[in-house]
Amino acid sequence: MTSISYQKGLIDCTREELVREVEKKLSRERFKHCLRVEETAIQLAEKHHEDVERAAIAGLLHDYAKEHQLADLEKYSDHPDYDPEWKKWGRSIWHGPLAAMKAQRKLGLHDDEIYWAIFNHTVGSFNWTSTAKIVALADYIEPERDFPGADDVRRLADQSLDAAIAFKLKHELTHLIETEKPVYPQTFNVYNHWHQTHQKG
Ligand code: GDP
Ligand code: FE
Ligand code: FE
């Protein structure tokens, strides 16, 4: 079980306060997903000698806004990182950005690496920090995730964060196309950027 206490002043609350806040805003099932992502993120950070506290906070908070309404998003239209295009794509695309902006404004999150890891956890970015990789992967491989190859990615993520991210980018884009979903431009651009910067041979 998770036993972490926040010590770096990255956010103005204790873990217990943050857990209660996330629990208040989500269904039981999604709240438990957030706890599993937190735990998986901690394990990945420990294994790869990365920042455990950043991974834990970002993991716990990543889906904080997943059950918020469009009206909640619109309250942030004055935020410098707000993109009016999000509305056309729906909650699956804007829940990460809203969670990050709300954590910053309402929960006292003042750490950029955590902010952007939450912001981009669904679609990725051109500037992958270790925390961003860990949260995206923890979300993908937390113990209740079940898809063909899930155990292969779990093993891959233990060996190399980059190898597991490469797997996720490829398989998620393929899955979107196979299920005839539109691909959000950043999803596609992130895939291309990764490909261009991690060429083999
Ligand atoms: P979750 O919040 O734990 O369910 O996981 P994610 O935040 O990773 O994903 C939320 C949803 O967004 C998933 O159903 C993805 O398939 C979907 N998604 C991710 N990228 C895109 C995209 O480019 N286009 C569309 N249409 N959906 C996407
Ligand atoms: Fe999400
Ligand atoms: Fe999630």
Tab-separated table of C-alpha atoms and ligand atoms in Angstrom:
chain	number	residue	atom	x	y	z
A	1	MET	CA	0.000	0.000	0.000
A	2	THR	CA	0.995	3.559	-0.622
A	3	SER	CA	2.685	5.340	2.224
A	4	ILE	CA	3.983	8.674	1.047
A	5	SER	CA	3.913	12.021	2.751
A	6	TYR	CA	4.578	15.165	0.746
A	7	GLN	CA	7.750	16.904	1.875
A	8	LYS	CA	8.891	19.137	-0.976
A	9	GLY	CA	6.234	21.848	-0.894
A	10	LEU	CA	5.124	21.080	-4.474
A	11	ILE	CA	1.458	21.441	-3.501
A	12	ASP	CA	-0.191	23.270	-0.600
A	13	CYS	CA	-1.884	20.281	1.000
A	14	THR	CA	-1.167	16.915	2.559
A	15	ARG	CA	-1.644	13.645	0.707
A	16	GLU	CA	-4.643	12.884	2.949
A	17	GLU	CA	-6.297	16.193	2.005
A	18	LEU	CA	-5.619	15.555	-1.681
A	19	VAL	CA	-7.029	12.014	-1.503
A	20	ARG	CA	-10.226	13.377	0.107
A	21	GLU	CA	-10.541	16.093	-2.574
A	22	VAL	CA	-10.101	13.617	-5.455
A	23	GLU	CA	-12.549	11.206	-3.799
A	24	LYS	CA	-15.176	13.993	-3.505
A	25	LYS	CA	-15.068	14.763	-7.229
A	26	LEU	CA	-15.118	11.223	-8.666
A	27	SER	CA	-17.172	8.052	-8.710
A	28	ARG	CA	-15.879	5.245	-6.487
A	29	GLU	CA	-14.528	3.343	-9.467
A	30	ARG	CA	-12.599	6.237	-10.962
A	31	PHE	CA	-11.292	7.290	-7.559
A	32	LYS	CA	-9.872	3.784	-7.118
A	33	HIS	CA	-8.283	4.049	-10.586
A	34	CYS	CA	-6.541	7.250	-9.407
A	35	LEU	CA	-5.201	5.455	-6.312
A	36	ARG	CA	-3.900	2.610	-8.486
A	37	VAL	CA	-2.243	5.079	-10.883
A	38	GLU	CA	-0.652	6.830	-7.876
A	39	GLU	CA	0.699	3.503	-6.593
A	40	THR	CA	1.925	2.373	-10.031
A	41	ALA	CA	3.568	5.766	-10.614
A	42	ILE	CA	5.389	5.502	-7.258
A	43	GLN	CA	6.655	2.028	-8.174
A	44	LEU	CA	7.873	3.186	-11.607
A	45	ALA	CA	9.606	6.233	-10.103
A	46	GLU	CA	11.329	4.075	-7.483
A	47	LYS	CA	12.427	1.518	-10.057
A	48	HIS	CA	13.895	4.166	-12.384
A	49	HIS	CA	15.322	6.391	-9.619
A	50	GLU	CA	13.059	9.281	-10.583
A	51	ASP	CA	11.137	11.743	-8.412
A	52	VAL	CA	8.699	9.671	-6.344
A	53	GLU	CA	6.822	12.642	-4.854
A	54	ARG	CA	6.156	14.253	-8.251
A	55	ALA	CA	5.049	10.895	-9.685
A	56	ALA	CA	2.715	10.301	-6.728
A	57	ILE	CA	1.020	13.723	-6.875
A	58	ALA	CA	0.612	13.652	-10.659
A	59	GLY	CA	-0.671	10.062	-10.559
A	60	LEU	CA	-3.270	10.789	-7.886
A	61	LEU	CA	-4.486	13.973	-9.610
A	62	HIS	CA	-4.351	13.008	-13.296
A	63	ASP	CA	-8.087	12.245	-13.694
A	64	TYR	CA	-9.328	14.752	-11.096
A	65	ALA	CA	-11.484	16.534	-13.729
A	66	LYS	CA	-12.731	13.444	-15.569
A	67	GLU	CA	-16.293	13.922	-14.247
A	68	HIS	CA	-16.387	17.704	-14.535
A	69	GLN	CA	-18.774	19.485	-16.886
A	70	LEU	CA	-18.118	21.745	-19.864
A	71	ALA	CA	-19.238	24.688	-17.704
A	72	ASP	CA	-16.366	23.898	-15.293
A	73	LEU	CA	-13.919	24.010	-18.202
A	74	GLU	CA	-15.289	27.317	-19.444
A	75	LYS	CA	-14.433	28.951	-16.108
A	76	TYR	CA	-10.809	28.637	-17.244
A	77	SER	CA	-11.211	30.377	-20.604
A	78	ASP	CA	-9.048	33.239	-19.258
A	79	HIS	CA	-6.213	30.838	-18.372
A	80	PRO	CA	-3.078	31.326	-20.522
A	81	ASP	CA	-2.974	27.592	-21.368
A	82	TYR	CA	-6.665	27.386	-22.360
A	83	ASP	CA	-7.423	26.221	-25.904
A	84	PRO	CA	-10.924	26.906	-27.304
A	85	GLU	CA	-10.512	23.892	-29.645
A	86	TRP	CA	-10.890	21.485	-26.685
A	87	LYS	CA	-14.645	21.963	-26.575
A	88	LYS	CA	-15.024	20.395	-30.018
A	89	TRP	CA	-13.208	17.254	-28.862
A	90	GLY	CA	-14.932	16.519	-25.590
A	91	ARG	CA	-13.987	15.540	-22.098
A	92	SER	CA	-11.604	12.745	-23.079
A	93	ILE	CA	-9.297	15.445	-24.480
A	94	TRP	CA	-9.856	18.320	-21.994
A	95	HIS	CA	-9.982	16.469	-18.656
A	96	GLY	CA	-6.176	16.487	-18.336
A	97	PRO	CA	-5.803	20.227	-19.013
A	98	LEU	CA	-8.714	21.069	-16.684
A	99	ALA	CA	-7.278	18.897	-13.876
A	100	ALA	CA	-3.918	20.679	-14.198
A	101	MET	CA	-5.371	24.207	-14.343
A	102	LYS	CA	-7.747	23.531	-11.447
A	103	ALA	CA	-5.006	21.955	-9.312
A	104	GLN	CA	-2.901	25.052	-9.951
A	105	ARG	CA	-5.649	27.543	-9.111
A	106	LYS	CA	-7.617	25.713	-6.396
A	107	LEU	CA	-5.303	23.177	-4.764
A	108	GLY	CA	-2.084	25.162	-4.599
A	109	LEU	CA	-0.102	23.102	-7.101
A	110	HIS	CA	2.958	25.131	-7.999
A	111	ASP	CA	5.229	22.700	-9.770
A	112	ASP	CA	5.549	22.868	-13.566
A	113	GLU	CA	6.644	19.284	-14.076
A	114	ILE	CA	3.569	17.925	-12.262
A	115	TYR	CA	1.321	20.493	-13.960
A	116	TRP	CA	2.372	19.504	-17.492
A	117	ALA	CA	2.414	15.773	-16.706
A	118	ILE	CA	-1.259	15.997	-15.666
A	119	PHE	CA	-2.108	18.426	-18.476
A	120	ASN	CA	-0.746	16.121	-21.203
A	121	HIS	CA	-1.384	12.687	-19.677
A	122	THR	CA	-3.889	11.721	-22.396
A	123	VAL	CA	-2.210	13.034	-25.553
A	124	GLY	CA	1.477	13.352	-24.606
A	125	SER	CA	3.823	16.202	-25.487
A	126	PHE	CA	7.012	17.146	-27.352
A	127	ASN	CA	8.791	17.656	-24.077
A	128	TRP	CA	8.468	14.438	-22.105
A	129	THR	CA	9.754	14.829	-18.551
A	130	SER	CA	10.316	11.687	-16.479
A	131	THR	CA	7.199	12.518	-14.450
A	132	ALA	CA	5.132	12.845	-17.643
A	133	LYS	CA	6.377	9.474	-18.907
A	134	ILE	CA	5.703	7.807	-15.547
A	135	VAL	CA	2.147	9.151	-15.243
A	136	ALA	CA	1.188	8.300	-18.833
A	137	LEU	CA	2.552	4.784	-18.341
A	138	ALA	CA	1.050	4.270	-14.872
A	139	ASP	CA	-2.336	5.237	-16.344
A	140	TYR	CA	-1.798	2.723	-19.152
A	141	ILE	CA	-0.580	-0.253	-17.090
A	142	GLU	CA	-2.177	0.111	-13.620
A	143	PRO	CA	-3.129	-3.372	-12.357
A	144	GLU	CA	-6.764	-3.303	-13.523
A	145	ARG	CA	-5.881	-2.427	-17.137
A	146	ASP	CA	-6.445	-5.423	-19.340
A	147	PHE	CA	-5.645	-5.403	-23.042
A	148	PRO	CA	-3.666	-7.703	-25.333
A	149	GLY	CA	-0.005	-7.218	-24.494
A	150	ALA	CA	-0.606	-5.448	-21.155
A	151	ASP	CA	1.857	-7.699	-19.311
A	152	ASP	CA	4.432	-7.139	-22.068
A	153	VAL	CA	4.176	-3.351	-21.560
A	154	ARG	CA	4.419	-3.823	-17.773
A	155	ARG	CA	7.692	-5.700	-18.247
A	156	LEU	CA	8.893	-3.146	-20.809
A	157	ALA	CA	8.099	-0.258	-18.439
A	158	ASP	CA	10.229	-1.907	-15.737
A	159	GLN	CA	13.172	-2.033	-18.142
A	160	SER	CA	12.846	1.273	-19.997
A	161	LEU	CA	10.380	4.159	-19.734
A	162	ASP	CA	11.207	5.212	-23.293
A	163	ALA	CA	10.584	1.759	-24.748
A	164	ALA	CA	7.223	1.586	-22.984
A	165	ILE	CA	6.243	5.093	-24.151
A	166	ALA	CA	7.130	4.112	-27.732
A	167	PHE	CA	4.848	1.066	-27.378
A	168	LYS	CA	1.999	3.156	-25.951
A	169	LEU	CA	2.206	5.848	-28.639
A	170	LYS	CA	2.155	3.283	-31.427
A	171	HIS	CA	-0.619	1.134	-29.985
A	172	GLU	CA	-2.893	3.999	-28.938
A	173	LEU	CA	-2.715	5.638	-32.348
A	174	THR	CA	-3.393	2.278	-34.005
A	175	HIS	CA	-6.325	1.696	-31.615
A	176	LEU	CA	-7.862	5.093	-32.418
A	177	ILE	CA	-7.659	4.402	-36.131
A	178	GLU	CA	-8.935	0.823	-35.816
A	179	THR	CA	-11.939	1.994	-33.803
A	180	GLU	CA	-12.577	4.793	-36.336
A	181	LYS	CA	-12.030	7.610	-33.853
A	182	PRO	CA	-10.734	10.996	-34.967
A	183	VAL	CA	-7.126	11.637	-33.956
A	184	TYR	CA	-6.590	14.844	-31.990
A	185	PRO	CA	-3.824	16.836	-33.761
A	186	GLN	CA	-1.504	16.804	-30.734
A	187	THR	CA	-1.810	12.995	-30.472
A	188	PHE	CA	-0.612	12.697	-34.046
A	189	ASN	CA	2.082	15.364	-33.724
A	190	VAL	CA	3.435	13.752	-30.563
A	191	TYR	CA	3.652	10.386	-32.335
A	192	ASN	CA	5.569	11.972	-35.243
A	193	HIS	CA	7.845	13.958	-32.951
A	194	TRP	CA	8.717	10.858	-30.926
A	195	HIS	CA	9.418	8.959	-34.136
A	196	GLN	CA	11.687	11.717	-35.440
A	197	THR	CA	13.646	12.028	-32.210
A	198	HIS	CA	13.970	8.290	-31.408
A	199	GLN	CA	14.975	6.863	-34.764
A	200	LYS	CA	16.494	3.437	-34.689
A	201	GLY	CA	19.799	2.598	-36.349
B	1	GDP	P1	-8.422	7.596	-18.688
B	1	GDP	O1	-8.740	9.045	-18.442
B	1	GDP	O2	-7.855	6.896	-17.496
B	1	GDP	O3	-9.599	6.852	-19.268
B	1	GDP	O4	-7.252	7.536	-19.814
B	1	GDP	P2	-6.738	8.659	-20.842
B	1	GDP	O5	-6.761	10.001	-20.225
B	1	GDP	O6	-5.413	8.175	-21.363
B	1	GDP	O7	-7.694	8.576	-22.092
B	1	GDP	C1	-8.994	9.068	-22.140
B	1	GDP	C2	-9.610	8.716	-23.484
B	1	GDP	O8	-9.116	9.593	-24.498
B	1	GDP	C3	-9.330	7.295	-23.980
B	1	GDP	O9	-10.573	6.675	-24.283
B	1	GDP	C4	-8.516	7.514	-25.257
B	1	GDP	O10	-8.796	6.540	-26.250
B	1	GDP	C5	-9.014	8.874	-25.701
B	1	GDP	N1	-8.074	9.555	-26.619
B	1	GDP	C6	-6.737	9.734	-26.460
B	1	GDP	N2	-6.194	10.368	-27.523
B	1	GDP	C7	-7.235	10.614	-28.374
B	1	GDP	C8	-7.328	11.217	-29.663
B	1	GDP	O11	-6.362	11.662	-30.260
B	1	GDP	N3	-8.568	11.277	-30.235
B	1	GDP	C9	-9.677	10.770	-29.621
B	1	GDP	N4	-10.841	10.853	-30.251
B	1	GDP	N5	-9.633	10.190	-28.402
B	1	GDP	C10	-8.423	10.110	-27.790
B	2	FE	FE	-7.253	10.491	-18.135
B	3	FE	FE	-6.624	7.664	-15.937
